[in-house]
Amino acid sequence: MNRLGVATACLVGLFFFATPVSAQQTSRCADCHFAQNNVPAPDHLFDWDRSPHARNNVGCEKCHGGNSTVFEAALAHRGILNSGNAKSPVNRANLPATCGGCHVGPFVAFQDTRHFELLKTGDSHGPTCSTCHDAVAGNLLSPAALEKQCSHCHGAKEVAPRAERARNARAMYESLNAVREQLKLANAMIKKVDDKTRRASLLDEYEQASVPMTRAINAGHKFVYAELDEHLKIAQVRVEKLMSRIANRGN
Ligand code: HEC
Ligand code: HEC
Ligand code: HEC
Ligand code: HEC
Ligand code: HEC
């Protein structure tokens, strides 16, 4: 095989390896974009390939539109607008609605914010979904990385200086991670419980502790953290009670 052949085989191999069979059948967009070496935004393509979106069959068309069943570029691209166009679903102002179609919890909370107001009024100084999660990668920022992200705009010399907002965000998510770790530990311990009835009952309690956790993560998208804190405290009380029940084999 010549070098080009090897490179193509690698690319194709990488793609088919990482993509579930059903995605190959339902979306041709990525097939073609991976097969070309001069398509725009190659990094974006690889970010998609490694993302929870690719793993869960969220194809290109789910964010960009277009016709994903055809392999002819002009037909496939019909209706697709560059992200610079105000009507594009991937324009930064429209991302909350586009991403929010699937991620309802974060979207509902986000709609309640000054950040969303800025986007709606065409003010480009606020963040949108991709500011913290990347356009396609679905990254989750660590508390330290989040503090940095807030500081890009709320740091001392930036557009909306309020340094305590960034510090506060970091502190909130450090607490959230601590409770999340406890939940993980509880889950691992429950799996080792032999008695079926007791295991099912503990698992039920685990689920009930997880609900306020999800609510806290969603409420974080208000960026004012009173509500996150409220849900997190409920999750913490529940997980502590659960841990002591696990430790106490009698019940
Ligand atoms: C047969 C090959 C092929 C298919 C199928 C295809 N594309 Fe493309 N796409 C290209 C090429 C080549 C370019 C760069 C040249 C151009 O803009 O037409 C491109 C460009 C793009 C752009 C950039 C447009 C811009 O305004 O900058 C987007 C977004 C895009 N494609 C998304 C998609 C989506 C979503 C699908 C499926 C619904 C898809 N493509 C299907 C080959 C393809
Ligand atoms: C989760 C949503 C999402 C998915 C899935 C997605 N994209 Fe994108 N894409 C975006 C966003 C948002 C932008 C805007 C650029 C930015 O903010 O960096 C973008 C930008 C682009 C661009 C640059 C042109 C432009 O309009 O800015 C191309 C080309 C592109 N995407 C192709 C693809 C292809 C091909 C796939 C599938 C392999 C894909 N995208 C999957 C959200 C997505
Ligand atoms: C068509 C539905 C769909 C769209 C549109 C979509 N996503 Fe996703 N997203 C998913 C699925 C499915 C997953 C993987 C399962 C999960 O973690 O919820 C996921 C995962 C994620 C994750 C990781 C969650 C975790 O717990 O690890 C983030 C962050 C994310 N998406 C953000 C975005 C952003 C930002 C956009 C818009 C640019 C977007 N998504 C658009 C369906 C979608
Ligand atoms: C200023 C930063 C920021 C912005 C803007 C932002 N998020 Fe998030 N998002 C976060 C943080 C922080 C988390 C929690 C990370 C963790 O769980 O450790 C998160 C979590 C998520 C998750 C995972 C939810 C789960 O249950 O695990 C999804 C999905 C998501 N965001 C989608 C969105 C969408 C959609 C938008 C736009 C409407 C958005 N985010 C805007 C910071 C942001
Ligand atoms: C891309 C820039 C940008 C990023 C990133 C950003 N913000 Fe903002 N934020 C703004 C702007 C601009 C305003 C409006 C001016 C103001 O109120 O100070 C604002 C307003 C706010 C407000 C005021 C809300 C109200 O109701 O008055 C809070 C609170 C806030 N941001 C918290 C945060 C936190 C916490 C983070 C990080 C998780 C963050 N922001 C990330 C730009 C940003």
Coordinates of C-alpha atoms and ligand atoms in Angstrom, one line a residue:
M1 CA 0.0 0.0 0.0
N2 CA 1.3 3.5 -0.8
R3 CA 1.4 6.2 1.9
L4 CA -1.8 7.8 0.8
G5 CA -3.5 4.4 0.9
V6 CA -2.2 3.7 4.4
A7 CA -3.3 7.1 5.6
T8 CA -6.8 6.6 4.1
A9 CA -7.1 3.2 5.6
C10 CA -6.1 4.6 9.0
L11 CA -8.6 7.3 8.8
V12 CA -11.4 5.0 7.7
G13 CA -10.4 2.5 10.3
L14 CA -10.4 5.1 13.0
F15 CA -13.8 6.3 11.9
F16 CA -15.5 2.9 11.6
F17 CA -13.9 1.8 14.9
A18 CA -15.3 4.8 16.8
T19 CA -18.7 5.0 15.2
P20 CA -21.6 2.7 16.0
V21 CA -23.1 0.8 13.0
S22 CA -26.4 2.6 13.3
A23 CA -24.7 6.0 13.0
Q24 CA -23.0 4.9 9.8
Q25 CA -26.3 4.0 8.3
T26 CA -28.2 7.0 9.4
S27 CA -25.8 9.9 8.9
R28 CA -23.6 10.3 5.8
C29 CA -22.3 13.7 6.8
A30 CA -19.3 12.5 8.8
D31 CA -18.6 9.7 6.3
C32 CA -17.9 12.3 3.6
H33 CA -16.1 14.8 5.9
F34 CA -13.7 12.2 7.1
A35 CA -13.0 11.0 3.6
Q36 CA -12.0 14.5 2.4
N37 CA -8.7 16.1 3.4
N38 CA -9.7 19.7 2.6
V39 CA -12.9 20.1 4.5
P40 CA -13.2 23.1 6.9
A41 CA -12.7 22.7 10.7
P42 CA -10.8 19.4 10.8
D43 CA -10.2 19.7 14.6
H44 CA -14.0 20.0 15.1
L45 CA -14.4 16.8 13.2
F46 CA -12.0 15.0 15.5
D47 CA -13.5 16.6 18.5
W48 CA -16.9 15.2 17.4
D49 CA -15.4 11.7 16.8
R50 CA -14.1 11.5 20.4
S51 CA -17.2 13.0 22.0
P52 CA -20.2 11.6 23.9
H53 CA -22.2 13.0 20.9
A54 CA -20.5 10.6 18.4
R55 CA -20.8 7.7 20.9
N56 CA -24.6 8.4 21.3
N57 CA -25.4 8.8 17.6
V58 CA -25.7 12.6 17.7
G59 CA -24.7 13.2 14.1
C60 CA -23.6 16.5 12.4
E61 CA -27.1 17.2 11.2
K62 CA -28.5 17.3 14.8
C63 CA -26.8 20.6 15.3
H64 CA -26.3 21.9 11.7
G65 CA -29.4 20.6 9.9
G66 CA -29.1 19.4 6.3
N67 CA -29.9 16.1 4.7
S68 CA -27.9 13.3 6.3
T69 CA -29.2 10.5 4.1
V70 CA -27.5 11.6 0.9
F71 CA -23.9 11.4 -0.2
E72 CA -24.0 14.4 -2.6
A73 CA -22.6 17.5 -1.0
A74 CA -24.9 20.1 -2.6
L75 CA -28.0 18.1 -1.6
A76 CA -26.7 17.3 1.9
H77 CA -25.9 20.9 2.5
R78 CA -29.2 22.3 1.5
G79 CA -30.4 24.6 4.3
I80 CA -27.1 24.6 6.1
L81 CA -25.9 28.1 7.1
N82 CA -22.4 29.1 8.3
S83 CA -22.3 29.7 12.1
G84 CA -21.7 33.4 11.3
N85 CA -25.2 33.7 9.9
A86 CA -27.7 34.9 12.6
K87 CA -30.2 32.3 11.4
S88 CA -27.9 29.3 11.7
P89 CA -28.8 26.9 14.5
V90 CA -25.1 26.9 15.4
N91 CA -24.8 30.7 15.7
R92 CA -23.8 31.4 19.3
A93 CA -27.1 33.2 20.0
N94 CA -29.1 30.1 18.9
L95 CA -27.0 27.5 20.6
P96 CA -29.1 27.4 23.8
A97 CA -32.1 26.4 21.8
T98 CA -30.2 24.0 19.6
C99 CA -28.3 22.3 22.4
G100 CA -31.3 22.8 24.7
G101 CA -33.5 20.6 22.5
C102 CA -31.7 17.7 24.0
H103 CA -30.4 19.2 27.2
V104 CA -33.6 20.6 28.6
G105 CA -32.5 21.0 32.3
P106 CA -29.5 23.2 31.6
F107 CA -31.5 25.1 29.0
V108 CA -34.4 25.9 31.3
A109 CA -32.1 27.3 34.0
F110 CA -30.0 29.2 31.4
Q111 CA -33.1 31.0 30.1
D112 CA -33.4 32.6 33.5
T113 CA -30.0 34.4 33.3
R114 CA -28.5 37.7 32.4
H115 CA -26.2 35.8 30.2
F116 CA -29.2 34.6 28.1
E117 CA -30.5 38.1 28.0
L118 CA -27.2 39.3 26.5
L119 CA -27.4 36.7 23.8
K120 CA -31.0 37.5 22.9
T121 CA -30.2 41.2 22.6
G122 CA -27.3 40.6 20.3
D123 CA -24.7 41.6 22.9
S124 CA -21.7 39.3 22.4
H125 CA -20.0 39.9 25.8
G126 CA -21.7 37.0 27.5
P127 CA -21.1 33.2 27.3
T128 CA -23.1 30.7 25.4
C129 CA -23.2 26.9 25.7
S130 CA -20.0 26.3 23.7
T131 CA -18.0 28.8 25.9
C132 CA -17.8 26.1 28.6
H133 CA -18.5 22.8 26.7
D134 CA -16.8 23.4 23.4
A135 CA -18.9 23.5 20.1
V136 CA -19.1 19.8 19.9
A137 CA -16.8 18.0 22.4
G138 CA -19.3 18.0 25.3
N139 CA -16.4 18.8 27.7
L140 CA -17.2 19.2 31.4
L141 CA -14.9 21.8 33.1
S142 CA -13.2 21.1 36.4
P143 CA -13.9 23.6 39.2
A144 CA -10.5 25.2 38.6
A145 CA -11.0 25.5 34.9
L146 CA -14.5 26.9 35.5
E147 CA -13.1 29.6 37.7
K148 CA -10.7 30.5 34.9
Q149 CA -13.5 30.6 32.4
C150 CA -15.6 33.0 34.5
S151 CA -12.5 35.1 35.1
H152 CA -12.1 35.6 31.3
C153 CA -15.0 38.0 31.7
H154 CA -15.4 38.7 35.4
G155 CA -11.7 39.0 36.3
A156 CA -10.4 42.4 37.6
K157 CA -9.6 44.0 34.2
E158 CA -12.2 42.2 32.0
V159 CA -15.6 43.2 30.6
A160 CA -17.7 42.6 33.7
P161 CA -15.3 42.7 36.7
R162 CA -16.7 40.8 39.7
A163 CA -13.9 38.5 40.8
E164 CA -16.0 36.9 43.6
R165 CA -18.3 35.4 41.0
A166 CA -15.5 33.2 39.7
R167 CA -14.2 32.2 43.1
N168 CA -17.7 31.4 44.3
A169 CA -18.3 29.2 41.2
R170 CA -15.2 27.2 41.9
A171 CA -16.1 26.7 45.6
M172 CA -19.7 25.5 44.6
Y173 CA -18.4 22.9 42.2
E174 CA -15.7 21.7 44.6
S175 CA -18.6 21.0 47.1
L176 CA -20.6 19.4 44.3
N177 CA -17.7 17.1 43.4
A178 CA -17.3 16.0 47.0
V179 CA -20.9 14.9 47.2
R180 CA -20.6 13.2 43.7
E181 CA -17.6 11.3 45.0
Q182 CA -19.6 10.1 48.0
L183 CA -22.4 9.0 45.7
K184 CA -20.0 7.0 43.5
L185 CA -18.5 5.3 46.6
A186 CA -22.0 4.5 47.9
N187 CA -22.9 3.0 44.5
A188 CA -19.7 0.8 44.5
M189 CA -20.5 -0.4 48.0
I190 CA -24.1 -1.2 47.2
K191 CA -23.0 -3.4 44.3
K192 CA -21.1 -5.6 46.8
V193 CA -24.2 -6.2 49.0
D194 CA -25.1 -9.9 48.7
D195 CA -28.7 -9.8 50.0
K196 CA -30.9 -9.0 47.0
T197 CA -33.7 -7.3 48.9
R198 CA -31.4 -5.1 50.9
R199 CA -29.4 -4.3 47.7
A200 CA -32.6 -3.2 45.9
S201 CA -33.7 -1.1 48.8
L202 CA -30.3 0.6 49.0
L203 CA -30.3 1.2 45.3
D204 CA -33.6 2.9 45.6
E205 CA -32.3 5.2 48.2
Y206 CA -29.2 5.9 46.0
E207 CA -31.5 6.9 43.1
Q208 CA -33.3 9.3 45.5
A209 CA -30.0 10.9 46.5
S210 CA -29.1 11.3 42.8
V211 CA -32.2 13.3 41.8
P212 CA -31.2 16.5 43.8
M213 CA -27.7 16.1 42.4
T214 CA -29.0 16.3 38.8
R215 CA -31.2 19.3 39.8
A216 CA -28.1 21.0 41.3
I217 CA -26.1 20.5 38.1
N218 CA -29.0 21.9 36.1
A219 CA -29.5 24.9 38.4
G220 CA -25.8 25.7 38.1
H221 CA -26.8 27.2 34.7
K222 CA -28.4 30.1 36.5
F223 CA -24.8 31.2 37.6
V224 CA -26.3 32.5 40.8
Y225 CA -25.8 29.6 43.1
A226 CA -28.5 29.7 45.8
E227 CA -30.6 27.1 44.1
L228 CA -27.7 24.8 43.2
D229 CA -26.7 25.0 46.9
E230 CA -30.2 24.1 48.1
H231 CA -30.4 21.0 45.9
L232 CA -26.8 20.0 46.8
K233 CA -27.6 20.2 50.5
I234 CA -30.5 17.8 50.1
A235 CA -28.3 15.4 48.1
Q236 CA -25.7 15.6 50.8
V237 CA -28.1 14.7 53.6
R238 CA -29.5 11.8 51.6
V239 CA -26.1 10.4 50.7
E240 CA -24.9 10.6 54.3
K241 CA -27.9 8.8 55.5
L242 CA -27.3 6.2 52.8
M243 CA -23.7 5.7 53.8
S244 CA -24.6 5.1 57.4
R245 CA -27.2 2.6 56.3
I246 CA -24.6 0.8 54.2
A247 CA -22.2 0.8 57.1
N248 CA -24.9 -0.5 59.5
R249 CA -25.5 -4.0 58.1
G250 CA -28.5 -4.5 60.3
N251 CA -31.0 -2.5 58.2
Ligands
HEC1 C1 -20.2 14.2 -0.3 C2 -19.4 14.9 0.7 C3 -20.2 15.7 1.8 C4 -21.3 15.4 2.5 C5 -22.2 14.2 2.3 C6 -21.5 16.4 3.4 N1 -20.5 17.4 3.4 FE1 -20.4 19.1 4.5 N2 -18.8 19.7 3.3 C7 -18.2 18.9 2.4 C8 -17.1 19.8 1.8 C9 -16.2 19.3 0.7 C10 -17.2 21.0 2.4 C11 -16.3 22.3 2.0 C12 -16.8 22.9 0.8 C13 -18.2 23.4 0.9 O1 -18.5 24.3 1.7 O2 -19.1 22.9 0.1 C14 -18.3 21.0 3.3 C15 -18.7 22.0 4.2 C16 -19.5 21.9 5.2 C17 -19.8 22.9 6.2 C18 -19.2 24.3 6.3 C19 -20.2 25.2 5.6 C20 -19.8 26.7 5.8 O3 -20.6 27.5 5.5 O4 -18.6 27.0 6.1 C21 -20.7 22.4 7.1 C22 -21.3 23.0 8.3 C23 -21.0 21.0 6.7 N3 -20.3 20.8 5.5 C24 -21.8 20.2 7.4 C25 -22.3 19.0 6.8 C26 -23.5 18.3 7.3 C27 -24.2 18.6 8.6 C28 -23.7 17.3 6.4 C29 -24.8 16.2 6.5 C30 -26.2 16.7 6.6 C31 -22.7 17.3 5.4 N4 -21.9 18.4 5.6 C32 -22.6 16.4 4.3 C33 -18.5 17.7 2.0 C34 -19.6 17.0 2.4
HEC2 C1 -23.3 19.4 19.3 C2 -23.5 20.2 18.1 C3 -22.6 20.0 16.9 C4 -22.4 18.8 16.2 C5 -22.9 17.5 16.6 C6 -21.5 19.1 15.1 N1 -21.3 20.4 15.1 FE1 -20.2 21.4 13.6 N2 -20.4 23.2 14.7 C7 -21.1 23.3 15.8 C8 -20.9 24.7 16.3 C9 -21.5 25.3 17.5 C10 -20.1 25.4 15.3 C11 -19.7 26.8 15.4 C12 -18.2 27.1 15.4 C13 -17.7 27.3 16.8 O1 -18.4 27.8 17.6 O2 -16.5 26.9 17.0 C14 -19.8 24.4 14.3 C15 -19.0 24.6 13.2 C16 -18.7 23.7 12.2 C17 -18.0 24.0 11.0 C18 -17.3 25.3 10.6 C19 -18.3 26.2 9.7 C20 -19.2 27.0 10.6 O3 -20.4 27.1 10.2 O4 -18.7 27.7 11.5 C21 -18.0 22.8 10.2 C22 -17.4 22.6 8.8 C23 -18.7 21.9 11.0 N3 -19.2 22.4 12.1 C24 -19.0 20.6 10.5 C25 -19.5 19.6 11.3 C26 -19.5 18.2 11.0 C27 -19.0 17.6 9.6 C28 -20.1 17.5 12.0 C29 -20.2 16.0 12.2 C30 -19.0 15.2 12.1 C31 -20.4 18.5 13.0 N4 -20.0 19.7 12.6 C32 -21.1 18.2 14.2 C33 -21.8 22.4 16.5 C34 -21.9 21.0 16.1
HEC3 C1 -29.7 15.5 19.4 C2 -29.5 15.7 20.8 C3 -28.3 16.5 21.3 C4 -27.9 17.8 20.9 C5 -28.5 18.7 19.8 C6 -26.8 18.1 21.7 N1 -26.5 17.1 22.6 FE1 -25.1 17.1 24.0 N2 -25.4 15.1 24.4 C7 -26.4 14.4 23.8 C8 -26.3 13.0 24.2 C9 -27.2 11.9 23.8 C10 -25.2 13.0 25.1 C11 -24.6 11.7 25.8 C12 -25.5 11.3 26.9 C13 -25.4 12.2 28.0 O1 -24.4 12.4 28.7 O2 -26.5 12.9 28.3 C14 -24.6 14.3 25.2 C15 -23.6 14.7 26.0 C16 -23.3 16.0 26.3 C17 -22.4 16.5 27.3 C18 -21.7 15.6 28.3 C19 -22.6 15.3 29.5 C20 -21.9 14.4 30.5 O3 -22.5 14.2 31.6 O4 -20.8 14.0 30.3 C21 -22.3 17.9 27.2 C22 -21.6 18.8 28.1 C23 -23.2 18.3 26.1 N3 -23.7 17.1 25.5 C24 -23.3 19.6 25.7 C25 -24.0 19.9 24.5 C26 -23.9 21.2 23.9 C27 -23.1 22.4 24.4 C28 -24.6 21.1 22.7 C29 -24.8 22.2 21.7 C30 -23.6 22.8 21.1 C31 -25.2 19.8 22.6 N4 -24.7 19.1 23.7 C32 -26.1 19.3 21.7 C33 -27.4 14.9 23.0 C34 -27.3 16.1 22.3
HEC4 C1 -20.3 29.4 32.2 C2 -20.1 28.0 31.9 C3 -21.3 27.2 31.4 C4 -22.1 27.5 30.4 C5 -22.2 28.8 29.6 C6 -23.0 26.4 30.2 N1 -22.6 25.4 31.0 FE1 -23.4 23.5 31.0 N2 -22.2 23.0 32.6 C7 -21.4 23.9 33.2 C8 -20.9 23.2 34.4 C9 -19.9 23.8 35.4 C10 -21.5 21.9 34.5 C11 -21.3 20.9 35.6 C12 -20.0 20.2 35.4 C13 -19.9 19.0 36.3 O1 -20.8 18.2 36.4 O2 -18.8 18.8 36.9 C14 -22.3 21.8 33.3 C15 -23.0 20.7 33.0 C16 -23.7 20.5 31.8 C17 -24.2 19.3 31.3 C18 -24.1 17.9 32.0 C19 -25.4 17.7 32.8 C20 -25.3 16.5 33.7 O3 -26.4 16.1 34.2 O4 -24.3 15.9 33.9 C21 -24.9 19.6 30.1 C22 -25.6 18.6 29.2 C23 -24.8 21.0 29.9 N3 -24.0 21.5 30.9 C24 -25.3 21.7 28.8 C25 -25.3 23.0 28.7 C26 -26.1 23.8 27.7 C27 -27.1 23.2 26.8 C28 -25.7 25.1 27.8 C29 -26.3 26.3 27.1 C30 -27.8 26.5 27.3 C31 -24.7 25.2 28.9 N4 -24.5 23.9 29.4 C32 -24.0 26.3 29.3 C33 -21.0 25.1 32.8 C34 -21.6 25.8 31.8
HEC5 C1 -17.9 35.4 27.9 C2 -18.0 36.3 29.1 C3 -18.6 35.7 30.3 C4 -18.4 34.5 31.0 C5 -17.4 33.4 30.5 C6 -19.1 34.5 32.2 N1 -19.8 35.7 32.3 FE1 -21.1 36.2 33.8 N2 -21.6 37.9 32.8 C7 -21.0 38.4 31.7 C8 -21.5 39.7 31.3 C9 -21.1 40.6 30.2 C10 -22.5 40.0 32.3 C11 -23.4 41.2 32.4 C12 -22.7 42.3 33.2 C13 -22.8 42.1 34.6 O1 -23.9 41.9 35.1 O2 -21.8 42.2 35.3 C14 -22.6 38.8 33.2 C15 -23.4 38.7 34.3 C16 -23.3 37.8 35.3 C17 -24.0 37.7 36.5 C18 -25.1 38.7 36.9 C19 -26.4 38.1 36.9 C20 -27.6 39.0 37.3 O3 -28.7 38.5 37.4 O4 -27.3 40.2 37.4 C21 -23.5 36.7 37.3 C22 -24.0 36.2 38.7 C23 -22.5 36.0 36.5 N3 -22.4 36.7 35.3 C24 -21.8 34.9 36.9 C25 -20.9 34.2 36.1 C26 -20.2 33.0 36.5 C27 -20.4 32.3 37.8 C28 -19.5 32.6 35.4 C29 -18.7 31.3 35.3 C30 -19.3 30.1 35.7 C31 -19.7 33.5 34.3 N4 -20.6 34.5 34.8 C32 -19.1 33.5 33.1 C33 -20.0 37.7 30.9 C34 -19.6 36.5 31.2

